[in-house]
XYZ file of C-alpha atoms in Angstrom:
589
model
C -21.983 53.259 82.501
C -21.640 56.944 83.126
C -21.730 59.885 80.786
C -18.956 61.615 82.672
C -15.201 61.408 82.156
C -13.407 58.803 84.230
C -11.261 59.921 87.048
C -9.116 56.842 87.510
C -6.153 56.167 85.206
C -2.861 54.394 85.363
C -0.893 57.621 85.868
C -3.048 58.623 88.813
C -2.469 55.268 90.468
C 1.250 55.404 89.768
C 1.575 58.697 91.606
C 0.294 56.960 94.770
C 2.256 53.742 94.455
C 5.643 54.340 92.844
C 7.841 57.078 91.629
C 6.775 58.649 88.299
C 9.407 58.318 85.564
C 11.298 61.477 84.695
C 9.787 63.717 82.016
C 12.794 63.029 79.841
C 11.510 59.441 79.540
C 8.007 60.113 78.165
C 5.398 57.446 77.583
C 5.167 56.508 73.950
C 1.798 54.897 74.583
C 0.450 57.961 76.354
C 1.715 60.132 73.535
C -0.280 58.081 71.072
C -3.385 58.010 73.283
C -3.192 61.774 73.874
C -4.353 62.266 70.300
C -7.130 59.778 70.694
C -7.726 58.753 74.357
C -10.877 56.684 73.652
C -12.168 54.430 70.924
C -15.498 55.893 69.845
C -18.152 53.366 68.747
C -21.830 53.545 67.774
C -23.953 50.441 68.468
C -27.446 49.682 67.424
C -29.707 46.652 67.290
C -30.257 43.422 69.246
C -27.859 41.966 71.830
C -25.686 45.052 72.129
C -25.693 45.352 75.932
C -24.126 41.973 76.605
C -21.765 42.420 73.696
C -20.437 45.711 75.026
C -20.068 44.258 78.501
C -18.130 41.291 77.098
C -15.738 43.025 74.679
C -14.863 45.882 77.029
C -15.169 44.019 80.344
C -17.604 46.416 82.051
C -20.643 45.621 84.177
C -23.734 45.010 82.101
C -25.848 46.399 84.972
C -24.166 49.796 84.363
C -25.058 49.898 80.705
C -28.449 51.542 80.599
C -29.105 50.942 76.905
C -32.096 48.937 75.599
C -31.657 46.128 73.153
C -33.406 46.432 69.838
C -36.498 48.313 70.845
C -37.743 51.068 68.588
C -37.757 54.465 70.270
C -35.797 57.593 70.874
C -32.386 57.889 72.429
C -29.928 60.685 72.932
C -27.434 59.429 70.374
C -25.113 62.373 71.258
C -24.701 61.139 74.838
C -21.251 59.758 75.385
C -21.247 56.718 77.659
C -17.993 56.029 79.420
C -16.999 53.697 82.240
C -14.606 54.035 85.156
C -13.983 50.339 84.828
C -12.587 50.900 81.320
C -11.844 54.492 80.479
C -10.561 53.728 76.966
C -13.806 53.623 75.021
C -16.765 55.941 74.397
C -20.126 54.457 73.453
C -22.986 56.050 71.588
C -26.353 54.259 71.477
C -28.897 54.373 68.710
C -32.102 52.679 69.743
C -33.850 50.586 67.234
C -36.060 52.408 64.671
C -38.715 51.388 62.193
C -38.342 52.151 58.471
C -41.072 54.782 58.699
C -39.675 56.601 61.742
C -38.256 59.511 59.727
C -37.649 61.716 62.740
C -35.344 59.257 64.534
C -33.724 58.253 61.229
C -32.937 61.828 60.605
C -31.226 62.183 64.002
C -29.081 59.118 63.347
C -28.121 60.399 59.913
C -27.120 63.793 61.271
C -25.077 62.295 64.077
C -23.086 60.052 61.619
C -22.689 62.996 59.232
C -21.334 65.297 61.937
C -19.007 62.652 63.448
C -17.483 61.907 60.042
C -16.866 65.424 58.846
C -13.497 66.253 57.316
C -11.395 68.396 59.647
C -12.894 66.907 62.798
C -10.220 65.715 65.245
C -9.611 62.033 65.423
C -10.629 62.072 69.054
C -14.122 63.380 68.134
C -14.709 61.231 65.055
C -16.753 58.112 65.078
C -14.309 55.253 64.658
C -16.680 52.258 64.025
C -20.310 51.170 63.968
C -21.514 47.855 65.165
C -24.810 46.941 63.590
C -26.155 44.193 65.822
C -28.714 41.795 64.303
C -29.948 38.651 65.830
C -28.526 35.690 63.950
C -31.170 34.727 61.357
C -32.739 31.306 61.681
C -32.996 29.071 58.613
C -34.951 30.771 55.868
C -35.410 34.125 57.651
C -34.456 37.516 56.221
C -30.926 38.621 57.069
C -31.572 42.366 57.359
C -34.533 44.569 57.695
C -34.994 47.637 55.515
C -33.913 50.018 58.287
C -30.710 48.010 58.902
C -29.851 48.122 55.211
C -30.375 51.898 55.038
C -28.170 52.427 58.085
C -25.444 50.235 56.647
C -25.557 52.044 53.303
C -25.508 55.507 54.867
C -22.656 54.898 57.378
C -20.587 53.280 54.621
C -21.172 56.332 52.352
C -19.803 58.444 55.227
C -16.698 56.202 55.345
C -17.467 54.835 58.782
C -16.244 51.251 59.250
C -19.376 49.162 59.645
C -19.321 45.640 61.148
C -22.489 43.638 61.010
C -22.603 41.641 64.185
C -24.903 38.651 64.231
C -25.669 38.187 67.927
C -27.032 35.081 69.713
C -25.320 32.732 67.260
C -25.704 29.943 69.818
C -29.440 29.969 69.155
C -28.894 29.048 65.568
C -26.759 26.162 66.787
C -29.641 25.158 69.085
C -31.803 24.790 65.927
C -29.289 22.630 64.215
C -28.736 20.508 67.325
C -32.517 19.833 67.510
C -32.370 18.510 64.001
C -29.281 16.378 64.670
C -30.765 14.989 67.888
C -33.659 13.433 65.936
C -31.202 11.211 64.169
C -28.654 10.747 66.934
C -27.856 7.189 67.668
C -27.720 6.058 71.299
C -23.944 5.739 71.443
C -22.993 8.420 68.963
C -19.688 10.209 69.297
C -20.464 13.493 71.095
C -17.412 15.254 69.546
C -18.598 14.445 66.038
C -22.042 15.802 66.839
C -20.502 18.998 68.239
C -18.405 19.561 65.137
C -21.331 18.773 62.868
C -23.715 21.155 64.583
C -21.381 24.085 64.773
C -20.137 23.602 61.219
C -23.687 23.414 59.817
C -24.658 26.556 61.749
C -21.639 28.458 60.413
C -22.430 27.237 56.899
C -25.998 28.431 57.205
C -24.860 31.887 58.385
C -22.261 32.141 55.683
C -24.899 31.300 53.016
C -27.192 34.029 54.361
C -24.272 36.501 54.330
C -23.404 35.697 50.775
C -27.001 36.377 49.686
C -26.808 39.743 51.442
C -23.402 40.485 49.918
C -24.949 39.939 46.455
C -27.796 42.277 47.359
C -25.320 44.934 48.491
C -23.231 44.630 45.345
C -26.382 45.126 43.189
C -27.263 48.165 45.209
C -23.816 49.629 44.825
C -23.958 49.336 41.039
C -27.290 51.122 40.946
C -26.318 53.957 43.289
C -24.114 56.619 41.684
C -23.575 58.255 45.069
C -22.089 55.159 46.650
C -18.850 56.924 47.402
C -17.058 54.149 49.292
C -18.111 51.037 47.379
C -14.792 49.352 47.842
C -15.360 48.750 51.545
C -16.030 45.044 52.030
C -19.004 43.776 53.890
C -17.703 42.685 57.310
C -19.921 40.254 59.162
C -19.262 38.252 62.326
C -21.474 35.765 64.179
C -21.000 36.049 67.962
C -22.299 34.595 71.181
C -21.868 35.976 74.682
C -23.242 32.790 76.211
C -20.390 31.253 78.220
C -21.820 27.801 77.830
C -21.458 27.970 74.115
C -18.209 26.199 73.178
C -16.917 28.834 70.814
C -18.103 31.966 72.595
C -14.578 33.353 73.260
C -13.518 32.496 69.703
C -16.428 34.488 68.300
C -15.628 37.495 70.423
C -11.959 37.299 69.344
C -13.045 37.196 65.766
C -15.120 40.326 66.273
C -12.158 42.253 67.771
C -9.972 41.068 64.883
C -12.487 42.077 62.193
C -13.024 45.449 63.852
C -9.264 46.115 63.879
C -8.983 45.185 60.175
C -11.816 47.508 59.210
C -10.277 50.601 60.826
C -9.180 53.240 58.343
C -6.578 55.223 60.241
C -3.521 54.166 62.156
C -4.425 56.682 64.891
C -7.273 54.409 65.905
C -5.292 51.161 66.027
C -3.840 51.722 69.519
C -7.022 53.034 71.159
C -8.864 49.972 69.875
C -6.247 47.526 70.945
C -6.107 49.127 74.419
C -9.888 49.388 74.866
C -10.847 45.827 73.941
C -10.357 43.172 76.603
C -10.693 39.995 74.557
C -7.778 39.589 72.085
C -4.388 39.233 73.789
C -2.551 39.137 70.444
C -3.545 42.675 69.744
C -2.245 43.688 73.128
C 1.116 42.016 72.420
C 1.481 43.434 68.937
C 0.590 46.934 70.108
C 3.181 46.700 72.938
C 5.805 45.647 70.393
C 4.886 48.369 67.909
C 4.792 51.128 70.485
C 8.016 50.009 72.155
C 9.814 49.856 68.798
C 8.550 52.995 67.097
C 10.747 56.062 66.656
C 10.489 58.840 69.192
C 10.489 62.517 68.364
C 12.183 65.204 70.470
C 12.512 68.940 70.214
C 15.914 70.098 71.355
C 15.760 73.688 72.579
C 19.316 73.751 73.786
C 21.040 73.662 70.385
C 18.001 74.585 68.244
C 18.401 71.300 66.444
C 14.645 71.222 65.931
C 12.706 68.037 65.529
C 14.943 64.975 65.967
C 14.196 61.270 66.111
C 15.587 58.526 68.257
C 14.994 54.816 68.465
C 12.181 53.563 70.620
C 12.656 52.088 74.051
C 12.905 48.537 72.755
C 15.389 49.256 69.988
C 19.191 49.120 70.286
C 19.074 48.566 73.983
C 22.857 47.808 74.031
C 23.518 51.362 72.807
C 20.335 53.328 73.472
C 20.458 57.020 73.023
C 17.063 57.312 74.776
C 18.315 55.743 77.987
C 21.649 57.507 78.068
C 22.246 59.462 81.331
C 19.149 57.863 82.987
C 19.107 55.576 86.035
C 18.462 52.033 84.913
C 15.579 51.517 87.333
C 13.802 54.537 85.746
C 14.288 53.061 82.294
C 12.768 49.786 83.435
C 9.880 51.547 85.149
C 9.032 53.477 81.999
C 8.961 50.267 80.008
C 6.846 48.630 82.703
C 4.240 51.351 82.736
C 3.913 51.520 78.947
C 3.333 47.770 78.646
C 0.754 47.794 81.485
C -1.071 50.708 79.902
C -1.612 48.758 76.661
C -3.030 45.712 78.484
C -5.556 47.922 80.271
C -6.470 45.437 82.927
C -9.392 46.037 85.205
C -7.069 46.840 88.127
C -8.617 49.393 90.513
C -6.126 48.543 93.222
C -3.161 49.230 90.961
C -1.676 45.781 91.654
C 0.233 45.671 88.396
C 1.802 49.089 88.950
C 2.548 48.562 92.617
C 5.928 48.195 94.233
C 5.342 44.587 95.325
C 4.698 43.346 91.797
C 7.573 45.325 90.330
C 9.964 43.957 92.949
C 8.883 40.352 92.141
C 9.445 40.980 88.420
C 12.897 42.367 89.191
C 13.655 39.359 91.397
C 12.590 37.058 88.539
C 15.321 38.370 86.251
C 18.036 38.900 88.892
C 20.072 36.106 87.267
C 20.712 38.509 84.328
C 22.479 41.079 86.477
C 26.104 41.205 85.301
C 28.760 40.401 87.941
C 31.056 43.381 88.570
C 34.851 43.390 88.801
C 35.058 46.259 91.297
C 34.607 47.106 94.958
C 31.155 45.567 95.074
C 32.797 42.120 94.746
C 33.923 42.553 98.366
C 30.750 44.320 99.540
C 28.581 41.278 98.692
C 29.651 39.636 101.936
C 28.621 42.626 104.129
C 25.229 42.672 105.799
C 22.531 44.209 103.539
C 22.051 47.274 105.680
C 25.791 48.021 105.793
C 26.177 47.542 102.074
C 23.160 49.738 101.235
C 24.536 52.413 103.524
C 27.834 52.318 101.695
C 25.977 52.863 98.391
C 23.206 55.298 99.302
C 24.267 56.828 102.608
C 21.860 57.160 105.465
C 18.702 57.545 103.300
C 17.693 54.336 101.605
C 15.446 54.539 98.523
C 12.080 52.731 99.208
C 12.560 50.448 96.208
C 16.020 49.406 97.378
C 14.649 48.560 100.782
C 11.937 46.405 99.210
C 14.425 44.669 96.969
C 16.689 43.892 99.988
C 13.706 42.533 101.818
C 13.156 39.814 99.153
C 16.822 38.867 98.960
C 17.886 41.005 96.023
C 21.696 41.113 96.153
C 23.569 44.283 96.859
C 25.297 43.896 93.490
C 21.911 43.793 91.760
C 20.592 46.766 93.710
C 23.638 48.846 92.782
C 23.227 47.783 89.154
C 19.679 49.088 89.088
C 20.528 52.397 90.724
C 23.521 53.014 88.411
C 23.141 54.985 85.217
C 22.398 53.007 82.096
C 25.494 51.530 80.561
C 25.883 50.877 76.844
C 26.641 47.175 76.993
C 25.236 43.902 75.759
C 24.706 42.829 79.444
C 22.412 45.800 80.048
C 20.463 45.017 76.907
C 20.059 41.382 78.010
C 18.688 42.508 81.391
C 16.212 44.896 79.785
C 15.092 42.273 77.226
C 14.541 39.690 79.867
C 12.291 42.093 81.792
C 10.257 42.986 78.690
C 9.849 39.345 77.648
C 8.907 38.081 81.076
C 6.451 40.878 81.761
C 4.735 40.498 78.386
C 4.399 36.758 78.606
C 3.264 36.884 82.182
C 0.570 39.455 81.354
C -0.495 37.278 78.471
C -0.928 34.342 80.854
C -2.761 36.465 83.443
C -5.021 37.792 80.691
C -5.877 34.303 79.450
C -6.570 32.911 82.955
C -8.728 35.910 83.942
C -10.610 35.714 80.597
C -11.317 32.041 80.796
C -12.258 31.983 84.434
C -14.879 34.710 84.327
C -13.388 38.122 83.582
C -16.293 40.227 84.772
C -14.386 41.000 87.992
C -11.449 43.212 88.760
C -8.030 41.736 89.378
C -7.262 40.789 92.935
C -3.912 40.083 94.544
C -4.348 36.300 94.876
C -5.087 35.835 91.165
C -2.015 37.886 90.275
C 0.304 36.192 92.818
C -0.749 32.597 91.949
C -0.534 33.243 88.254
C 2.929 34.787 88.801
C 4.128 31.761 90.720
C 2.724 29.474 88.034
C 4.544 31.382 85.282
C 7.787 31.415 87.333
C 7.732 27.663 87.982
C 6.512 26.457 84.591
C 7.843 28.865 81.991
C 10.442 31.395 83.107
C 13.351 28.939 83.236
C 12.890 27.831 79.589
C 12.268 31.352 78.454
C 15.383 32.660 80.217
C 17.501 30.018 78.482
C 16.099 31.063 75.108
C 16.857 34.693 75.860
C 20.481 33.789 76.688
C 20.837 31.661 73.564
C 19.522 34.600 71.497
C 22.015 37.041 73.037
C 24.763 38.214 70.643
C 28.302 37.157 71.157
C 30.997 39.764 71.764
C 31.819 39.868 67.985
C 28.116 40.167 67.053
C 27.660 43.013 69.470
C 30.178 44.937 67.427
C 29.275 43.541 64.014
C 25.549 42.777 64.163
C 24.081 40.058 62.035
C 20.517 39.236 60.987
C 20.635 35.736 62.453
C 19.487 36.863 65.899
C 15.830 37.430 66.579
C 14.684 40.828 67.720
C 12.746 41.132 70.966
C 9.424 41.271 69.094
C 10.086 38.041 67.255
C 11.241 36.384 70.426
C 7.996 37.315 72.218
C 5.861 36.174 69.281
C 7.668 32.830 69.187
C 7.118 32.229 72.888
C 3.544 33.412 72.611
C 2.823 30.568 70.240
C 4.133 28.070 72.794
C 2.226 29.774 75.618
C -1.058 29.581 73.766
C -0.839 25.794 73.792
C -0.917 25.838 77.599
C -3.972 24.367 79.256
C -4.998 26.570 82.161
C -7.990 24.423 82.996
C -6.525 23.170 86.257
C -5.252 26.649 87.256
C -8.544 28.309 86.532
C -10.452 26.091 88.915
C -8.049 26.636 91.701
C -7.890 30.389 92.474
C -10.757 31.733 94.517
C -10.496 35.292 93.350
C -13.277 36.386 95.603
C -12.003 35.038 98.901
C -8.726 36.823 99.588
C -8.868 40.448 98.408
C -6.926 41.465 101.544
C -3.929 39.542 100.446
C -1.698 42.339 99.242
C 1.795 40.890 98.781
C 3.173 38.582 96.076
C 5.092 36.154 98.131
C 5.097 32.583 96.794
C 2.024 30.685 97.886
C 2.271 27.114 99.143
C 0.252 25.587 96.350
C 0.689 22.494 94.206
C 0.382 24.066 90.778
C 0.049 20.651 89.153
C -3.246 20.127 90.938
C -4.774 23.545 91.320
C -8.239 22.361 90.519
C -9.594 22.764 94.002
C -8.183 26.147 94.913
C -10.042 28.625 92.831
C -13.744 28.129 92.669
C -14.828 30.623 90.079
C -18.082 28.790 89.576
C -19.321 29.629 93.081
C -19.988 33.243 92.085
C -21.663 32.835 88.757
C -24.469 35.120 89.905
C -22.215 38.077 89.161
C -21.311 36.998 85.656
C -22.592 39.268 82.915
C -22.618 36.300 80.502
C -25.091 34.035 82.319
C -27.648 32.598 79.943
C -31.162 33.739 80.580
C -34.109 31.439 80.566
C -35.394 30.653 77.123
C -38.036 28.591 75.422
C -35.811 28.013 72.450
C -34.485 24.616 71.537
C -31.926 23.366 74.064
C -28.292 23.153 73.128
C -26.692 19.900 74.225
C -24.249 19.809 77.143
C -21.927 17.961 74.772
C -21.248 21.245 73.026
C -19.576 22.856 76.059
C -16.108 24.101 75.391
C -13.185 21.912 76.545
C -12.140 24.575 79.075
C -15.548 24.485 80.624
C -15.627 20.731 80.997
C -12.928 18.234 80.278
C -15.334 15.320 80.634
C -17.710 14.160 77.956
C -21.306 13.914 79.143
C -23.344 10.899 77.991
C -26.733 12.356 78.883
C -28.183 15.144 76.763
C -28.376 17.535 79.671
C -29.171 20.838 78.050
C -29.313 24.515 78.784
C -31.502 27.271 77.512
C -28.889 29.668 76.294
C -29.187 33.186 75.125
C -26.511 35.686 74.187
């Protein structure tokens, strides 16, 4: 990681790939992020390097912070990453209870970064106190950890105690279970037993610590924020541990719930690259929130208007704007929230945008005007009749993939207040959001420590188009209001956010195991278009060999002398087969 500001952002890439939306269609997400561009976090303790690499999807080799060693560190140094410009990291190296000099530096940093009147951008938003998961009977926290927890909480900084290397505690319980394992014992039952016992042990240790903290609070008159609950999470960054993704998702969820101010909600949701639900919810909230405008023409002052996702059949925000510009603004805001590691700008490029538009072409209303006769003309002649001798680049690209002249004219016409227009916009939002959710899940489960490449995006897009888009489009049509309901709205129809949430639940049940094994994301980075690939998506297991490049994974387990964790405990996504032999690994977080 670097201690310099990143130079690559979505807006910079947009300026080189597509037209920038007009200033009269400002980014609601960027407006929120302008007040707090990065989520600022302080980490200290054991296992923090792999944790930061995993949660924010940055290269562990670039994080030059030491894990858990006592010593000095420039805690004021702001670590940022070009791979993920949406978080700022401060590192406090480990310290002993008697190291008063370093303890004073940490105290002063927390005190200064929590002062009243400090801008939200400069404030410390959260602290992760990383502690190696205690083994049976060992002390949960050392004195120095307890003092740090108490002081940060007094300063009203959200503190999350992160118990790292949780898989090693499971190793211990597996060793005990293995002594009594029968020769033909059910491996799934052993897996459940081991993980449940490990969680129970950790919960018991946490409850003891909670009791100690409560006693301390009662004794300390100066405990100014005693109502803050003790938030603890056990995590593992070892990809061979069956619940490693679940533990990381839990950490992102707990961190979100601990945040004190709404201004930090969006920066956190954007910065983290583990929890897709937070991405979806943030997109919905940002798209639906009210927008503020200052009208200098009539001195009306501060006025509000509905967000881009609201009242799309009679939007005052889109009025007088070209429909393609409205769509592009929505597209960029959604992409910005997902914050993919996309250095090539694939998701904000013309090729992907064209394929998204082609996907919803069926929602283009059929006109009752001169274009009904123009549809039989050659594409070039029809475009010339609409645009004259200079064709817009997007129109040329749309014509190249078979977009009808009627559909192109519809996109280049000004926004019309009509249910058909709203249906088209809604279809684009739903399809884009659900596709990004699927892309996020596949990239995450297949080894997300790599940037997106064009083959991963194109194959995932084709998979979504063939397996989900048809059903989703039918549900969108069924949810569309009738002509009467468009005039007299009822509450029986779901809004766009509810529709996405409902479909998200169905999408989460999808098994991407076959797809994950089929896309070789390292073999075809020169493939730059998104034309359909000739692939059998029902048997994609052989296409993408993500296991062939595990040497680049930041989550590879290191060698360990600790008790081995049985191969039976691998996650279903890692292996669909049950192994009869206790082939083990030496896993560390």
